[in-house]
Amino acid sequence: MTEEPYRWLEAVANRREYVRDQLKGGSPAFAACLPGGILLLGVGAGNSKVFELFDRHALTGLGHPADLEKIRQAAIDAAHVEAFTRAPEDVSLRRLVGFGLSPQLKTNFEQIFSAPFLVELLLAEVGVEAGHDVLLRLHFDGAFQFQNQGAIVAASVPEAEAAAQTWLNRELNGKTNRADVAELLLQAWWCLTESKSFTEATPTEAERRDGWRAAAKGRVVEIAWLARTSPRLARYENLTLAQLGL
Amino acid sequence: MSDAPLIAGDFLALLANKSFSPLRTEALASAPVQTQATTVFAFHCAEGVLMAGDRRATAGNVIVTDRVDKIIEIDAGSLLAIAGVPATAFEMARVLQTSFEYYRRSQLQSLSLPAKVRALARLLRENLPMTMQGVGIVVPLFAGLDHSATPAKPQIFFYDPLGAQFQAVGHAASGSGSGTIRSILSYQERYGTPRPSQMNLAQAVQFALRLLVVASEFDSATGGVNPETQTFATIKLLGSAGVQTISAGQQAEFLRS
């Protein structure tokens, strides 16, 4: 099969379709830059969606728990070896993803006789000042995009993800309070999981508020905060809805 | 993504997997002149465990610097006080810092206090060849939070150079000036008012600074405290909520009061 380019292309296309199909129904994940740091949010089962990677780095995403775990471990291993052999300041998302995770994901995706990773990921690195943050969207095929501000979404359907991100960046404009931002991210989460439109006939704010509260019952809203300034090296902190007053 | 360590969450196993060795253990033909660190101690006070150390490093009769921090925050609930050869001791601190955080992040839970205490014992044991040659001896103190109690209870541990670990009841000291300090601490614990364990933060910091002043009178390798030259100690408090650093400014204030 691999000697015939057409059949290889077809096999890769089939894999893309297979991965997207497997990711359907995955709970979307979010990250947003604020003046004081980066807020990450996902709805899962507790310790299942949002993770600390290193001093200034965190990960969230959706997908198969075993694959998510493999990538989380690989990122933590790489970050700690880098920090130990050089310095904690040398650990950067660009290098971690560009030279480590992305090539590995791409290789796994295109080697059609091995299993692909069933994941869609968001990684965050808090900078010394606003505008220097790094939000990174890493796809199952190793493709990735960077941004330095605003909000970013990981969802299983690319079109819905793009619409949610556009809506969020418009709604979040000017909002600096963590509770307000978390509230909006949860509304976007509900709209995505319920396949509501972000462009036409978007649910009212009251519907969105009631919607996420009802949908999140029996699940764990996992929220993490990467603080821009802290007396400690580790900037990661888990937050609860109660701590945010939600 | 296949470089996982053999023992889950073990950073030393991960380093070995990547052919890194944090501590040198090969034999040397002749011993170099060692830079050494000196007086560190810890005692229980009313607000937790206070750990303090002078800031002098010496090599033979030469003062290398008076700006060494010998009390090191390993993580949010652990402190290490180093006495001995800084080259080895600082590397041990770095290994512990990375190991504890690596475990917490990778295993999604903190290392227990007994495991932290043993991790340092393991490093001391692995340093045995250097200790036996007399070129890398380290005799540290460790303070950590026991989370099996509510609220978390700070505990003090001390070690011998071979890695044996002991829990201190009231206090522990290490380094060339420790003899003086242990005597005063024992006296204060038995006959003093207030006893160190009853001292509030201001009293405990003042007591710690005075201990270092006395130690420096009997031990040339102990830096002591001199407010006129802004030379203070490194002092940290480990309470049930975590680590608090007592800055030079606060020390000056406590010393005046």
mmCIF file with all atom_site columns, C-alpha atoms in Angstrom, chain B residues 5-183:
data_model
loop_
_atom_site.group_PDB
_atom_site.id
_atom_site.type_symbol
_atom_site.label_atom_id
_atom_site.label_alt_id
_atom_site.label_comp_id
_atom_site.label_asym_id
_atom_site.label_entity_id
_atom_site.label_seq_id
_atom_site.pdbx_PDB_ins_code
_atom_site.Cartn_x
_atom_site.Cartn_y
_atom_site.Cartn_z
_atom_site.occupancy
_atom_site.B_iso_or_equiv
_atom_site.pdbx_formal_charge
_atom_site.auth_seq_id
_atom_site.auth_comp_id
_atom_site.auth_asym_id
_atom_site.auth_atom_id
_atom_site.pdbx_PDB_model_num
ATOM 1   C CA . PRO B 1 5   ? 11.031 5.995  33.490 1.00 0.00 ? 5   PRO B CA 1
ATOM 2   C CA . LEU B 1 6   ? 10.921 2.453  34.856 1.00 0.00 ? 6   LEU B CA 1
ATOM 3   C CA . ILE B 1 7   ? 9.514  3.701  38.179 1.00 0.00 ? 7   ILE B CA 1
ATOM 4   C CA . ALA B 1 8   ? 6.494  5.959  37.626 1.00 0.00 ? 8   ALA B CA 1
ATOM 5   C CA . GLY B 1 9   ? 7.157  9.499  38.783 1.00 0.00 ? 9   GLY B CA 1
ATOM 6   C CA . ASP B 1 10  ? 10.829 8.815  39.603 1.00 0.00 ? 10  ASP B CA 1
ATOM 7   C CA . PHE B 1 11  ? 12.854 11.669 38.161 1.00 0.00 ? 11  PHE B CA 1
ATOM 8   C CA . LEU B 1 12  ? 16.201 9.994  38.895 1.00 0.00 ? 12  LEU B CA 1
ATOM 9   C CA . ALA B 1 13  ? 15.082 6.960  36.889 1.00 0.00 ? 13  ALA B CA 1
ATOM 10  C CA . LEU B 1 14  ? 14.102 9.309  34.046 1.00 0.00 ? 14  LEU B CA 1
ATOM 11  C CA . LEU B 1 15  ? 17.547 10.956 34.159 1.00 0.00 ? 15  LEU B CA 1
ATOM 12  C CA . ALA B 1 16  ? 19.261 7.562  34.168 1.00 0.00 ? 16  ALA B CA 1
ATOM 13  C CA . ASN B 1 17  ? 17.095 6.564  31.205 1.00 0.00 ? 17  ASN B CA 1
ATOM 14  C CA . LYS B 1 18  ? 18.529 9.542  29.345 1.00 0.00 ? 18  LYS B CA 1
ATOM 15  C CA . SER B 1 19  ? 22.080 8.799  30.515 1.00 0.00 ? 19  SER B CA 1
ATOM 16  C CA . PHE B 1 20  ? 22.314 11.810 32.820 1.00 0.00 ? 20  PHE B CA 1
ATOM 17  C CA . SER B 1 21  ? 24.010 11.465 36.191 1.00 0.00 ? 21  SER B CA 1
ATOM 18  C CA . PRO B 1 22  ? 23.388 14.378 38.554 1.00 0.00 ? 22  PRO B CA 1
ATOM 19  C CA . LEU B 1 23  ? 26.065 13.487 41.109 1.00 0.00 ? 23  LEU B CA 1
ATOM 20  C CA . ARG B 1 24  ? 29.641 12.585 40.194 1.00 0.00 ? 24  ARG B CA 1
ATOM 21  C CA . THR B 1 25  ? 30.832 9.460  41.943 1.00 0.00 ? 25  THR B CA 1
ATOM 22  C CA . GLU B 1 26  ? 34.101 8.624  40.211 1.00 0.00 ? 26  GLU B CA 1
ATOM 23  C CA . ALA B 1 27  ? 37.306 8.555  42.220 1.00 0.00 ? 27  ALA B CA 1
ATOM 24  C CA . LEU B 1 28  ? 39.737 11.468 42.012 1.00 0.00 ? 28  LEU B CA 1
ATOM 25  C CA . ALA B 1 29  ? 43.530 11.252 42.178 1.00 0.00 ? 29  ALA B CA 1
ATOM 26  C CA . SER B 1 30  ? 43.852 14.161 44.590 1.00 0.00 ? 30  SER B CA 1
ATOM 27  C CA . ALA B 1 31  ? 41.417 16.247 46.555 1.00 0.00 ? 31  ALA B CA 1
ATOM 28  C CA . PRO B 1 32  ? 40.865 19.862 45.442 1.00 0.00 ? 32  PRO B CA 1
ATOM 29  C CA . VAL B 1 33  ? 40.537 22.687 47.953 1.00 0.00 ? 33  VAL B CA 1
ATOM 30  C CA . GLN B 1 34  ? 36.913 22.478 49.016 1.00 0.00 ? 34  GLN B CA 1
ATOM 31  C CA . THR B 1 35  ? 34.483 25.300 49.382 1.00 0.00 ? 35  THR B CA 1
ATOM 32  C CA . GLN B 1 36  ? 32.463 24.538 52.480 1.00 0.00 ? 36  GLN B CA 1
ATOM 33  C CA . ALA B 1 37  ? 29.278 25.778 54.032 1.00 0.00 ? 37  ALA B CA 1
ATOM 34  C CA . THR B 1 38  ? 28.789 26.052 57.773 1.00 0.00 ? 38  THR B CA 1
ATOM 35  C CA . THR B 1 39  ? 26.079 26.594 60.381 1.00 0.00 ? 39  THR B CA 1
ATOM 36  C CA . VAL B 1 40  ? 22.459 25.689 59.840 1.00 0.00 ? 40  VAL B CA 1
ATOM 37  C CA . PHE B 1 41  ? 19.755 24.728 62.323 1.00 0.00 ? 41  PHE B CA 1
ATOM 38  C CA . ALA B 1 42  ? 16.038 24.209 62.725 1.00 0.00 ? 42  ALA B CA 1
ATOM 39  C CA . PHE B 1 43  ? 13.735 24.244 65.724 1.00 0.00 ? 43  PHE B CA 1
ATOM 40  C CA . HIS B 1 44  ? 10.048 23.989 66.415 1.00 0.00 ? 44  HIS B CA 1
ATOM 41  C CA . CYS B 1 45  ? 8.402  27.286 67.355 1.00 0.00 ? 45  CYS B CA 1
ATOM 42  C CA . ALA B 1 46  ? 4.771  28.181 67.966 1.00 0.00 ? 46  ALA B CA 1
ATOM 43  C CA . GLU B 1 47  ? 4.128  28.882 64.279 1.00 0.00 ? 47  GLU B CA 1
ATOM 44  C CA . GLY B 1 48  ? 5.874  25.856 62.782 1.00 0.00 ? 48  GLY B CA 1
ATOM 45  C CA . VAL B 1 49  ? 9.506  25.007 62.110 1.00 0.00 ? 49  VAL B CA 1
ATOM 46  C CA . LEU B 1 50  ? 12.011 27.823 61.816 1.00 0.00 ? 50  LEU B CA 1
ATOM 47  C CA . MET B 1 51  ? 15.077 26.978 59.743 1.00 0.00 ? 51  MET B CA 1
ATOM 48  C CA . ALA B 1 52  ? 18.046 29.312 59.630 1.00 0.00 ? 52  ALA B CA 1
ATOM 49  C CA . GLY B 1 53  ? 21.610 29.426 58.356 1.00 0.00 ? 53  GLY B CA 1
ATOM 50  C CA . ASP B 1 54  ? 24.521 31.811 58.131 1.00 0.00 ? 54  ASP B CA 1
ATOM 51  C CA . ARG B 1 55  ? 25.640 32.920 54.670 1.00 0.00 ? 55  ARG B CA 1
ATOM 52  C CA . ARG B 1 56  ? 29.388 32.291 54.693 1.00 0.00 ? 56  ARG B CA 1
ATOM 53  C CA . ALA B 1 57  ? 31.282 29.858 52.473 1.00 0.00 ? 57  ALA B CA 1
ATOM 54  C CA . THR B 1 58  ? 34.965 29.157 53.138 1.00 0.00 ? 58  THR B CA 1
ATOM 55  C CA . ALA B 1 59  ? 37.792 27.307 51.412 1.00 0.00 ? 59  ALA B CA 1
ATOM 56  C CA . GLY B 1 60  ? 40.452 26.537 53.973 1.00 0.00 ? 60  GLY B CA 1
ATOM 57  C CA . ASN B 1 61  ? 41.108 29.836 55.731 1.00 0.00 ? 61  ASN B CA 1
ATOM 58  C CA . VAL B 1 62  ? 39.724 31.891 52.836 1.00 0.00 ? 62  VAL B CA 1
ATOM 59  C CA . ILE B 1 63  ? 36.258 33.432 53.017 1.00 0.00 ? 63  ILE B CA 1
ATOM 60  C CA . VAL B 1 64  ? 34.812 32.770 49.549 1.00 0.00 ? 64  VAL B CA 1
ATOM 61  C CA . THR B 1 65  ? 31.596 34.735 50.024 1.00 0.00 ? 65  THR B CA 1
ATOM 62  C CA . ASP B 1 66  ? 29.184 35.968 52.682 1.00 0.00 ? 66  ASP B CA 1
ATOM 63  C CA . ARG B 1 67  ? 26.141 35.747 50.423 1.00 0.00 ? 67  ARG B CA 1
ATOM 64  C CA . VAL B 1 68  ? 25.290 32.035 50.222 1.00 0.00 ? 68  VAL B CA 1
ATOM 65  C CA . ASP B 1 69  ? 21.707 30.922 50.804 1.00 0.00 ? 69  ASP B CA 1
ATOM 66  C CA . LYS B 1 70  ? 21.923 27.632 52.670 1.00 0.00 ? 70  LYS B CA 1
ATOM 67  C CA . ILE B 1 71  ? 18.211 27.312 53.425 1.00 0.00 ? 71  ILE B CA 1
ATOM 68  C CA . ILE B 1 72  ? 16.528 26.198 50.232 1.00 0.00 ? 72  ILE B CA 1
ATOM 69  C CA . GLU B 1 73  ? 12.819 25.864 49.498 1.00 0.00 ? 73  GLU B CA 1
ATOM 70  C CA . ILE B 1 74  ? 12.489 22.471 47.834 1.00 0.00 ? 74  ILE B CA 1
ATOM 71  C CA . ASP B 1 75  ? 8.751  22.728 47.233 1.00 0.00 ? 75  ASP B CA 1
ATOM 72  C CA . ALA B 1 76  ? 5.713  24.351 48.833 1.00 0.00 ? 76  ALA B CA 1
ATOM 73  C CA . GLY B 1 77  ? 6.011  22.075 51.880 1.00 0.00 ? 77  GLY B CA 1
ATOM 74  C CA . SER B 1 78  ? 9.724  21.247 52.232 1.00 0.00 ? 78  SER B CA 1
ATOM 75  C CA . LEU B 1 79  ? 12.895 23.013 53.266 1.00 0.00 ? 79  LEU B CA 1
ATOM 76  C CA . LEU B 1 80  ? 16.498 21.853 53.017 1.00 0.00 ? 80  LEU B CA 1
ATOM 77  C CA . ALA B 1 81  ? 19.383 23.261 55.057 1.00 0.00 ? 81  ALA B CA 1
ATOM 78  C CA . ILE B 1 82  ? 22.770 22.457 53.628 1.00 0.00 ? 82  ILE B CA 1
ATOM 79  C CA . ALA B 1 83  ? 26.061 22.050 55.474 1.00 0.00 ? 83  ALA B CA 1
ATOM 80  C CA . GLY B 1 84  ? 29.147 20.665 53.815 1.00 0.00 ? 84  GLY B CA 1
ATOM 81  C CA . VAL B 1 85  ? 30.429 21.042 50.275 1.00 0.00 ? 85  VAL B CA 1
ATOM 82  C CA . PRO B 1 86  ? 28.130 23.431 48.358 1.00 0.00 ? 86  PRO B CA 1
ATOM 83  C CA . ALA B 1 87  ? 28.959 21.962 44.960 1.00 0.00 ? 87  ALA B CA 1
ATOM 84  C CA . THR B 1 88  ? 27.372 18.678 46.008 1.00 0.00 ? 88  THR B CA 1
ATOM 85  C CA . ALA B 1 89  ? 24.754 20.136 48.335 1.00 0.00 ? 89  ALA B CA 1
ATOM 86  C CA . PHE B 1 90  ? 23.301 22.565 45.766 1.00 0.00 ? 90  PHE B CA 1
ATOM 87  C CA . GLU B 1 91  ? 23.129 19.783 43.205 1.00 0.00 ? 91  GLU B CA 1
ATOM 88  C CA . MET B 1 92  ? 21.286 17.611 45.727 1.00 0.00 ? 92  MET B CA 1
ATOM 89  C CA . ALA B 1 93  ? 18.837 20.469 46.320 1.00 0.00 ? 93  ALA B CA 1
ATOM 90  C CA . ARG B 1 94  ? 18.283 20.833 42.578 1.00 0.00 ? 94  ARG B CA 1
ATOM 91  C CA . VAL B 1 95  ? 17.696 17.109 42.170 1.00 0.00 ? 95  VAL B CA 1
ATOM 92  C CA . LEU B 1 96  ? 15.191 17.143 45.036 1.00 0.00 ? 96  LEU B CA 1
ATOM 93  C CA . GLN B 1 97  ? 13.388 20.246 43.723 1.00 0.00 ? 97  GLN B CA 1
ATOM 94  C CA . THR B 1 98  ? 12.964 18.738 40.279 1.00 0.00 ? 98  THR B CA 1
ATOM 95  C CA . SER B 1 99  ? 12.159 15.240 41.619 1.00 0.00 ? 99  SER B CA 1
ATOM 96  C CA . PHE B 1 100 ? 9.405  16.385 43.982 1.00 0.00 ? 100 PHE B CA 1
ATOM 97  C CA . GLU B 1 101 ? 7.753  18.621 41.392 1.00 0.00 ? 101 GLU B CA 1
ATOM 98  C CA . TYR B 1 102 ? 8.142  15.970 38.695 1.00 0.00 ? 102 TYR B CA 1
ATOM 99  C CA . TYR B 1 103 ? 6.420  13.411 40.902 1.00 0.00 ? 103 TYR B CA 1
ATOM 100 C CA . ARG B 1 104 ? 3.605  15.802 41.863 1.00 0.00 ? 104 ARG B CA 1
ATOM 101 C CA . ARG B 1 105 ? 2.928  16.804 38.285 1.00 0.00 ? 105 ARG B CA 1
ATOM 102 C CA . SER B 1 106 ? 3.267  13.405 36.664 1.00 0.00 ? 106 SER B CA 1
ATOM 103 C CA . GLN B 1 107 ? 1.471  11.360 39.326 1.00 0.00 ? 107 GLN B CA 1
ATOM 104 C CA . LEU B 1 108 ? -1.115 14.068 40.162 1.00 0.00 ? 108 LEU B CA 1
ATOM 105 C CA . GLN B 1 109 ? -0.386 13.800 43.894 1.00 0.00 ? 109 GLN B CA 1
ATOM 106 C CA . SER B 1 110 ? 2.345  15.042 46.213 1.00 0.00 ? 110 SER B CA 1
ATOM 107 C CA . LEU B 1 111 ? 5.117  12.787 47.432 1.00 0.00 ? 111 LEU B CA 1
ATOM 108 C CA . SER B 1 112 ? 4.548  11.713 51.060 1.00 0.00 ? 112 SER B CA 1
ATOM 109 C CA . LEU B 1 113 ? 6.835  13.063 53.771 1.00 0.00 ? 113 LEU B CA 1
ATOM 110 C CA . PRO B 1 114 ? 8.539  9.672  54.407 1.00 0.00 ? 114 PRO B CA 1
ATOM 111 C CA . ALA B 1 115 ? 9.278  9.388  50.679 1.00 0.00 ? 115 ALA B CA 1
ATOM 112 C CA . LYS B 1 116 ? 10.763 12.896 50.601 1.00 0.00 ? 116 LYS B CA 1
ATOM 113 C CA . VAL B 1 117 ? 12.926 12.103 53.631 1.00 0.00 ? 117 VAL B CA 1
ATOM 114 C CA . ARG B 1 118 ? 14.150 8.900  51.970 1.00 0.00 ? 118 ARG B CA 1
ATOM 115 C CA . ALA B 1 119 ? 14.816 10.662 48.672 1.00 0.00 ? 119 ALA B CA 1
ATOM 116 C CA . LEU B 1 120 ? 17.424 12.801 50.403 1.00 0.00 ? 120 LEU B CA 1
ATOM 117 C CA . ALA B 1 121 ? 18.857 9.734  52.200 1.00 0.00 ? 121 ALA B CA 1
ATOM 118 C CA . ARG B 1 122 ? 19.181 8.044  48.799 1.00 0.00 ? 122 ARG B CA 1
ATOM 119 C CA . LEU B 1 123 ? 21.167 10.991 47.405 1.00 0.00 ? 123 LEU B CA 1
ATOM 120 C CA . LEU B 1 124 ? 23.478 10.921 50.424 1.00 0.00 ? 124 LEU B CA 1
ATOM 121 C CA . ARG B 1 125 ? 24.031 7.189  49.980 1.00 0.00 ? 125 ARG B CA 1
ATOM 122 C CA . GLU B 1 126 ? 24.799 7.677  46.282 1.00 0.00 ? 126 GLU B CA 1
ATOM 123 C CA . ASN B 1 127 ? 27.305 10.335 47.304 1.00 0.00 ? 127 ASN B CA 1
ATOM 124 C CA . LEU B 1 128 ? 29.133 7.834  49.518 1.00 0.00 ? 128 LEU B CA 1
ATOM 125 C CA . PRO B 1 129 ? 32.277 7.530  47.321 1.00 0.00 ? 129 PRO B CA 1
ATOM 126 C CA . MET B 1 130 ? 32.791 11.311 47.439 1.00 0.00 ? 130 MET B CA 1
ATOM 127 C CA . THR B 1 131 ? 32.069 11.360 51.173 1.00 0.00 ? 131 THR B CA 1
ATOM 128 C CA . MET B 1 132 ? 34.619 8.594  51.793 1.00 0.00 ? 132 MET B CA 1
ATOM 129 C CA . GLN B 1 133 ? 37.223 10.522 49.798 1.00 0.00 ? 133 GLN B CA 1
ATOM 130 C CA . GLY B 1 134 ? 36.493 13.586 51.892 1.00 0.00 ? 134 GLY B CA 1
ATOM 131 C CA . VAL B 1 135 ? 35.759 15.815 48.921 1.00 0.00 ? 135 VAL B CA 1
ATOM 132 C CA . GLY B 1 136 ? 31.969 15.901 48.784 1.00 0.00 ? 136 GLY B CA 1
ATOM 133 C CA . ILE B 1 137 ? 30.619 15.507 52.283 1.00 0.00 ? 137 ILE B CA 1
ATOM 134 C CA . VAL B 1 138 ? 27.132 16.906 52.882 1.00 0.00 ? 138 VAL B CA 1
ATOM 135 C CA . VAL B 1 139 ? 25.269 16.765 56.212 1.00 0.00 ? 139 VAL B CA 1
ATOM 136 C CA . PRO B 1 140 ? 21.878 18.374 55.592 1.00 0.00 ? 140 PRO B CA 1
ATOM 137 C CA . LEU B 1 141 ? 18.741 19.053 57.606 1.00 0.00 ? 141 LEU B CA 1
ATOM 138 C CA . PHE B 1 142 ? 15.298 18.591 56.136 1.00 0.00 ? 142 PHE B CA 1
ATOM 139 C CA . ALA B 1 143 ? 11.930 19.967 57.212 1.00 0.00 ? 143 ALA B CA 1
ATOM 140 C CA . GLY B 1 144 ? 8.701  18.796 55.665 1.00 0.00 ? 144 GLY B CA 1
ATOM 141 C CA . LEU B 1 145 ? 4.967  18.859 56.219 1.00 0.00 ? 145 LEU B CA 1
ATOM 142 C CA . ASP B 1 146 ? 3.314  15.718 57.525 1.00 0.00 ? 146 ASP B CA 1
ATOM 143 C CA . HIS B 1 147 ? -0.043 15.723 55.742 1.00 0.00 ? 147 HIS B CA 1
ATOM 144 C CA . SER B 1 148 ? -1.317 12.723 57.704 1.00 0.00 ? 148 SER B CA 1
ATOM 145 C CA . ALA B 1 149 ? -2.104 15.196 60.504 1.00 0.00 ? 149 ALA B CA 1
ATOM 146 C CA . THR B 1 150 ? -4.746 17.939 60.264 1.00 0.00 ? 150 THR B CA 1
ATOM 147 C CA . PRO B 1 151 ? -3.632 20.662 59.977 1.00 0.00 ? 151 PRO B CA 1
ATOM 148 C CA . ALA B 1 152 ? -0.407 19.510 58.297 1.00 0.00 ? 152 ALA B CA 1
ATOM 149 C CA . LYS B 1 153 ? 2.380  19.257 60.886 1.00 0.00 ? 153 LYS B CA 1
ATOM 150 C CA . PRO B 1 154 ? 5.955  20.403 60.151 1.00 0.00 ? 154 PRO B CA 1
ATOM 151 C CA . GLN B 1 155 ? 8.673  17.906 61.102 1.00 0.00 ? 155 GLN B CA 1
ATOM 152 C CA . ILE B 1 156 ? 12.470 18.172 61.297 1.00 0.00 ? 156 ILE B CA 1
ATOM 153 C CA . PHE B 1 157 ? 14.883 15.470 60.123 1.00 0.00 ? 157 PHE B CA 1
ATOM 154 C CA . PHE B 1 158 ? 18.654 15.279 60.292 1.00 0.00 ? 158 PHE B CA 1
ATOM 155 C CA . TYR B 1 159 ? 21.089 12.931 58.573 1.00 0.00 ? 159 TYR B CA 1
ATOM 156 C CA . ASP B 1 160 ? 24.545 11.513 58.935 1.00 0.00 ? 160 ASP B CA 1
ATOM 157 C CA . PRO B 1 161 ? 26.933 11.763 55.959 1.00 0.00 ? 161 PRO B CA 1
ATOM 158 C CA . LEU B 1 162 ? 26.191 8.166  54.956 1.00 0.00 ? 162 LEU B CA 1
ATOM 159 C CA . GLY B 1 163 ? 22.462 8.810  54.590 1.00 0.00 ? 163 GLY B CA 1
ATOM 160 C CA . ALA B 1 164 ? 20.998 7.631  57.893 1.00 0.00 ? 164 ALA B CA 1
ATOM 161 C CA . GLN B 1 165 ? 17.911 9.689  58.699 1.00 0.00 ? 165 GLN B CA 1
ATOM 162 C CA . PHE B 1 166 ? 16.669 10.720 62.133 1.00 0.00 ? 166 PHE B CA 1
ATOM 163 C CA . GLN B 1 167 ? 13.661 12.716 63.231 1.00 0.00 ? 167 GLN B CA 1
ATOM 164 C CA . ALA B 1 168 ? 14.422 15.594 65.605 1.00 0.00 ? 168 ALA B CA 1
ATOM 165 C CA . VAL B 1 169 ? 12.097 16.100 68.549 1.00 0.00 ? 169 VAL B CA 1
ATOM 166 C CA . GLY B 1 170 ? 12.716 19.771 69.194 1.00 0.00 ? 170 GLY B CA 1
ATOM 167 C CA . HIS B 1 171 ? 15.685 20.939 67.172 1.00 0.00 ? 171 HIS B CA 1
ATOM 168 C CA . ALA B 1 172 ? 18.605 19.936 64.959 1.00 0.00 ? 172 ALA B CA 1
ATOM 169 C CA . ALA B 1 173 ? 21.790 21.643 63.815 1.00 0.00 ? 173 ALA B CA 1
ATOM 170 C CA . SER B 1 174 ? 24.562 20.905 61.353 1.00 0.00 ? 174 SER B CA 1
ATOM 171 C CA . GLY B 1 175 ? 27.883 22.383 60.260 1.00 0.00 ? 175 GLY B CA 1
ATOM 172 C CA . SER B 1 176 ? 31.033 23.463 62.046 1.00 0.00 ? 176 SER B CA 1
ATOM 173 C CA . GLY B 1 177 ? 29.209 25.897 64.335 1.00 0.00 ? 177 GLY B CA 1
ATOM 174 C CA . SER B 1 178 ? 26.464 23.473 65.252 1.00 0.00 ? 178 SER B CA 1
ATOM 175 C CA . GLY B 1 179 ? 28.039 22.332 68.539 1.00 0.00 ? 179 GLY B CA 1
ATOM 176 C CA . THR B 1 180 ? 27.614 25.780 70.064 1.00 0.00 ? 180 THR B CA 1
ATOM 177 C CA . ILE B 1 181 ? 24.074 26.111 68.752 1.00 0.00 ? 181 ILE B CA 1
ATOM 178 C CA . ARG B 1 182 ? 22.954 22.672 69.930 1.00 0.00 ? 182 ARG B CA 1
ATOM 179 C CA . SER B 1 183 ? 24.150 23.479 73.434 1.00 0.00 ? 183 SER B CA 1
#
